[in-house]
Amino acid sequence: MHTLQRRIESGDYPPGALLPSENQLIQEFGVSRPTVVAALRVLREQGWIESQQGKGRFVRGRPALASRERNRPGQAYLTRPEADFAGEVIEVGARAVPNRVGALLGLEPKSRAFVRRRLIAREGEPTDLVSLWVPMELSEGTDLTSGEALKQGLREHLQARKGVRFDHILEQITARMPTSDEAKQLVMPKTAPLLAVFGAVREASGRPLAVLEVLLPADRHELEDAYPVT
């Protein structure tokens, strides 16, 4: 049970994901069916998972925090397929990294990195400007150069293609005024501020793998979080 909880917390089993079947869990952990059934029952009762008749068991997330975690923009854009979000790819290629992104990636000033940038829209209105920055070598042999929305989440795609493992995210939130291009893309006044959310993705060792930059017009978004009191 604790192993399944850790996988849910780490994002290996993200909210909404279908949990492995009882037979798959029995084979993986080498335990009896009653043991697996009992563990799944406890997870359901505690709110980690939910059962849907005829479909299986689905992940809800950390109890009492599941809905908040699904609302974190960085996590959503890393784990869910790009095709889930209405929008378009507006830029792909090697670019000089901004200072903050370079620092989070551990790159020297004026270094170049690969960026994949998408403009997200809701109800026909642009709402988010999402950029994934990765070291040049991590973009090679991937579909990040594609102009089409990926049918996988960014995390799943990079883990499958490059064998890396996302362990944790260091998130920073700042506010600034938009550039002329950003204001035009997001259809916002140049005098309105932007919320800039930076998610630095790292391996368990702490090695930087990617930086997800999400730009949000401050007059259209409200960031909310929840966390346990310890």
CSV table of C-alpha atoms in Angstrom, one decimal:
chain,number,residue,atom,x,y,z
A,1,MET,CA,0.0,0.0,0.0
A,2,HIS,CA,2.8,2.4,0.9
A,3,THR,CA,4.5,1.8,-2.4
A,4,LEU,CA,1.3,2.7,-4.3
A,5,GLN,CA,1.0,5.9,-2.1
A,6,ARG,CA,4.6,6.9,-3.0
A,7,ARG,CA,3.9,6.4,-6.7
A,8,ILE,CA,0.8,8.6,-6.5
A,9,GLU,CA,2.7,11.3,-4.6
A,10,SER,CA,5.6,11.2,-7.0
A,11,GLY,CA,3.4,11.5,-10.0
A,12,ASP,CA,4.1,8.0,-11.4
A,13,TYR,CA,0.4,7.5,-11.0
A,14,PRO,CA,-1.0,11.0,-11.7
A,15,PRO,CA,-4.6,12.0,-10.8
A,16,GLY,CA,-7.0,10.4,-13.3
A,17,ALA,CA,-4.7,7.6,-14.2
A,18,LEU,CA,-5.9,4.0,-14.3
A,19,LEU,CA,-4.3,1.9,-11.6
A,20,PRO,CA,-2.8,-1.5,-12.5
A,21,SER,CA,-5.2,-4.4,-12.2
A,22,GLU,CA,-5.2,-6.7,-9.3
A,23,ASN,CA,-3.5,-9.4,-11.3
A,24,GLN,CA,-0.8,-7.0,-12.4
A,25,LEU,CA,-0.2,-5.9,-8.7
A,26,ILE,CA,-0.1,-9.5,-7.6
A,27,GLN,CA,2.6,-10.4,-10.2
A,28,GLU,CA,4.6,-7.2,-9.5
A,29,PHE,CA,4.7,-7.5,-5.7
A,30,GLY,CA,4.5,-11.3,-5.4
A,31,VAL,CA,1.7,-11.2,-2.8
A,32,SER,CA,-1.7,-12.9,-2.5
A,33,ARG,CA,-4.9,-11.6,-3.9
A,34,PRO,CA,-6.5,-10.9,-0.4
A,35,THR,CA,-3.4,-8.8,0.4
A,36,VAL,CA,-3.8,-6.7,-2.7
A,37,VAL,CA,-7.6,-6.4,-2.3
A,38,ALA,CA,-7.2,-5.2,1.3
A,39,ALA,CA,-4.5,-2.7,0.3
A,40,LEU,CA,-6.7,-1.3,-2.5
A,41,ARG,CA,-9.7,-1.1,-0.1
A,42,VAL,CA,-7.7,1.0,2.4
A,43,LEU,CA,-6.5,3.3,-0.4
A,44,ARG,CA,-10.1,3.8,-1.5
A,45,GLU,CA,-11.3,4.4,2.0
A,46,GLN,CA,-8.6,7.0,2.6
A,47,GLY,CA,-9.4,8.8,-0.6
A,48,TRP,CA,-6.3,8.0,-2.7
A,49,ILE,CA,-8.2,6.1,-5.4
A,50,GLU,CA,-11.8,5.6,-6.6
A,51,SER,CA,-13.5,2.6,-8.2
A,52,GLN,CA,-15.6,2.8,-11.3
A,53,GLN,CA,-17.8,-0.1,-12.1
A,54,GLY,CA,-16.6,-2.0,-15.2
A,55,LYS,CA,-13.7,0.4,-15.8
A,56,GLY,CA,-11.3,-0.2,-12.9
A,57,ARG,CA,-9.6,1.9,-10.2
A,58,PHE,CA,-8.5,5.4,-10.8
A,59,VAL,CA,-6.1,7.7,-9.0
A,60,ARG,CA,-7.5,10.7,-7.1
A,61,GLY,CA,-4.3,12.0,-5.7
A,62,ARG,CA,-3.3,12.9,-2.1
A,63,PRO,CA,-6.4,12.9,0.0
A,64,ALA,CA,-7.9,16.4,0.5
A,65,LEU,CA,-5.3,17.8,-1.8
A,66,ALA,CA,-6.2,16.0,-5.1
A,67,SER,CA,-8.2,18.9,-6.6
A,68,ARG,CA,-5.5,21.4,-5.7
A,69,GLU,CA,-2.8,19.3,-7.2
A,70,ARG,CA,-4.7,19.0,-10.5
A,71,ASN,CA,-4.9,22.8,-10.6
A,72,ARG,CA,-1.1,23.3,-10.5
A,73,PRO,CA,-0.3,24.6,-14.0
A,74,GLY,CA,3.2,23.2,-14.1
A,75,GLN,CA,2.2,19.7,-13.1
A,76,ALA,CA,-0.8,19.7,-15.5
A,77,TYR,CA,1.3,20.7,-18.5
A,78,LEU,CA,4.0,18.1,-17.7
A,79,THR,CA,1.8,15.1,-17.1
A,80,ARG,CA,-1.3,15.5,-19.4
A,81,PRO,CA,-1.1,15.0,-23.2
A,82,GLU,CA,-0.6,18.3,-25.0
A,83,ALA,CA,-3.6,17.3,-27.1
A,84,ASP,CA,-5.8,17.8,-24.0
A,85,PHE,CA,-5.2,21.5,-24.2
A,86,ALA,CA,-6.6,23.7,-27.0
A,87,GLY,CA,-3.9,25.8,-28.5
A,88,GLU,CA,-1.1,25.8,-31.0
A,89,VAL,CA,2.7,25.4,-31.2
A,90,ILE,CA,4.2,28.8,-31.9
A,91,GLU,CA,7.9,28.2,-31.6
A,92,VAL,CA,10.4,25.3,-31.5
A,93,GLY,CA,14.2,25.4,-31.7
A,94,ALA,CA,17.4,26.4,-30.1
A,95,ARG,CA,17.4,29.8,-28.4
A,96,ALA,CA,19.6,31.7,-26.0
A,97,VAL,CA,18.2,31.0,-22.5
A,98,PRO,CA,16.8,33.8,-20.3
A,99,ASN,CA,18.9,34.3,-17.2
A,100,ARG,CA,16.4,32.7,-14.8
A,101,VAL,CA,15.8,29.7,-17.0
A,102,GLY,CA,19.6,29.3,-17.5
A,103,ALA,CA,20.2,29.4,-13.8
A,104,LEU,CA,17.5,26.8,-13.2
A,105,LEU,CA,19.0,24.5,-15.9
A,106,GLY,CA,22.5,25.0,-14.5
A,107,LEU,CA,23.7,26.5,-17.8
A,108,GLU,CA,26.4,29.2,-18.3
A,109,PRO,CA,25.2,32.7,-19.2
A,110,LYS,CA,24.4,33.1,-22.9
A,111,SER,CA,24.1,29.4,-23.4
A,112,ARG,CA,21.6,27.9,-25.8
A,113,ALA,CA,18.8,25.5,-25.0
A,114,PHE,CA,15.9,23.9,-26.8
A,115,VAL,CA,12.5,25.5,-26.3
A,116,ARG,CA,9.0,24.3,-27.2
A,117,ARG,CA,6.4,27.0,-26.8
A,118,ARG,CA,2.7,26.7,-27.0
A,119,LEU,CA,-0.1,29.3,-26.8
A,120,ILE,CA,-3.0,27.8,-24.9
A,121,ALA,CA,-6.6,29.0,-25.4
A,122,ARG,CA,-9.9,28.5,-23.6
A,123,GLU,CA,-13.2,29.4,-25.2
A,124,GLY,CA,-11.3,30.9,-28.1
A,125,GLU,CA,-9.3,33.3,-25.9
A,126,PRO,CA,-5.5,32.9,-25.4
A,127,THR,CA,-4.9,32.4,-21.7
A,128,ASP,CA,-1.5,30.7,-21.1
A,129,LEU,CA,1.9,30.9,-22.8
A,130,VAL,CA,3.7,27.6,-22.0
A,131,SER,CA,7.4,27.1,-22.8
A,132,LEU,CA,9.4,23.9,-22.1
A,133,TRP,CA,13.1,24.5,-22.0
A,134,VAL,CA,15.5,21.5,-22.1
A,135,PRO,CA,19.3,21.1,-22.6
A,136,MET,CA,20.0,20.6,-26.3
A,137,GLU,CA,21.1,17.0,-25.9
A,138,LEU,CA,17.8,16.1,-24.2
A,139,SER,CA,15.8,17.3,-27.2
A,140,GLU,CA,17.6,15.1,-29.7
A,141,GLY,CA,15.6,12.0,-30.9
A,142,THR,CA,12.3,13.4,-29.5
A,143,ASP,CA,9.2,14.8,-31.0
A,144,LEU,CA,9.6,18.1,-29.3
A,145,THR,CA,10.4,19.7,-32.7
A,146,SER,CA,7.0,18.7,-34.0
A,147,GLY,CA,4.5,21.5,-34.8
A,148,GLU,CA,1.6,19.2,-33.7
A,149,ALA,CA,0.4,18.7,-30.2
A,150,LEU,CA,1.9,15.6,-28.6
A,151,LYS,CA,-0.4,12.7,-27.8
A,152,GLN,CA,1.7,12.1,-24.7
A,153,GLY,CA,2.5,14.2,-21.7
A,154,LEU,CA,5.9,15.9,-21.8
A,155,ARG,CA,7.1,13.8,-18.9
A,156,GLU,CA,6.0,10.5,-20.4
A,157,HIS,CA,7.5,11.4,-23.8
A,158,LEU,CA,10.9,12.4,-22.4
A,159,GLN,CA,11.0,9.4,-20.0
A,160,ALA,CA,10.2,7.0,-22.9
A,161,ARG,CA,12.6,8.6,-25.5
A,162,LYS,CA,15.5,9.6,-23.3
A,163,GLY,CA,15.2,7.3,-20.3
A,164,VAL,CA,15.2,10.2,-17.8
A,165,ARG,CA,13.1,10.1,-14.7
A,166,PHE,CA,11.4,13.2,-13.3
A,167,ASP,CA,11.6,13.1,-9.5
A,168,HIS,CA,10.6,16.5,-8.2
A,169,ILE,CA,9.8,20.1,-9.3
A,170,LEU,CA,11.2,23.3,-7.8
A,171,GLU,CA,8.5,25.9,-8.4
A,172,GLN,CA,9.1,29.7,-8.5
A,173,ILE,CA,6.4,32.4,-9.1
A,174,THR,CA,7.3,35.9,-10.0
A,175,ALA,CA,5.4,38.9,-11.5
A,176,ARG,CA,6.6,41.2,-14.2
A,177,MET,CA,5.3,43.3,-17.1
A,178,PRO,CA,4.9,41.5,-20.5
A,179,THR,CA,7.1,42.1,-23.5
A,180,SER,CA,5.4,43.5,-26.6
A,181,ASP,CA,5.4,40.1,-28.2
A,182,GLU,CA,3.9,38.5,-25.0
A,183,ALA,CA,1.2,41.1,-24.8
A,184,LYS,CA,0.3,40.6,-28.4
A,185,GLN,CA,0.2,36.8,-28.2
A,186,LEU,CA,-1.9,36.8,-25.0
A,187,VAL,CA,-4.1,39.7,-26.2
A,188,MET,CA,-3.5,41.8,-23.1
A,189,PRO,CA,-2.6,45.4,-22.3
A,190,LYS,CA,1.1,46.2,-22.0
A,191,THR,CA,0.3,47.9,-18.7
A,192,ALA,CA,-1.2,44.7,-17.1
A,193,PRO,CA,1.3,42.4,-15.2
A,194,LEU,CA,2.1,38.8,-15.9
A,195,LEU,CA,2.4,35.9,-13.4
A,196,ALA,CA,5.4,33.8,-14.4
A,197,VAL,CA,5.5,30.3,-13.0
A,198,PHE,CA,8.8,28.5,-13.4
A,199,GLY,CA,8.9,24.7,-12.7
A,200,ALA,CA,12.4,23.4,-12.6
A,201,VAL,CA,12.2,19.6,-13.1
A,202,ARG,CA,15.0,17.5,-11.5
A,203,GLU,CA,16.1,14.0,-11.1
A,204,ALA,CA,16.4,12.4,-7.7
A,205,SER,CA,20.1,13.4,-7.7
A,206,GLY,CA,19.1,17.0,-8.2
A,207,ARG,CA,20.4,17.2,-11.8
A,208,PRO,CA,18.2,19.7,-13.8
A,209,LEU,CA,16.3,18.1,-16.7
A,210,ALA,CA,13.9,20.8,-17.9
A,211,VAL,CA,12.2,24.1,-17.0
A,212,LEU,CA,8.6,24.7,-17.7
A,213,GLU,CA,7.7,28.4,-17.9
A,214,VAL,CA,4.0,29.3,-17.8
A,215,LEU,CA,3.0,32.9,-18.4
A,216,LEU,CA,-0.4,33.9,-17.1
A,217,PRO,CA,-2.1,37.3,-17.4
A,218,ALA,CA,-2.6,38.4,-13.8
A,219,ASP,CA,-6.1,39.8,-14.5
A,220,ARG,CA,-7.4,36.4,-15.7
A,221,HIS,CA,-5.8,34.0,-13.3
A,222,GLU,CA,-5.7,33.3,-9.6
A,223,LEU,CA,-3.1,30.8,-8.2
A,224,GLU,CA,-4.2,28.7,-5.3
A,225,ASP,CA,-2.4,25.9,-3.4
A,226,ALA,CA,-3.0,23.5,-0.5
A,227,TYR,CA,-0.5,21.6,1.6
A,228,PRO,CA,-0.6,19.5,4.7
A,229,VAL,CA,0.1,21.1,8.1
A,230,THR,CA,3.0,19.2,9.8
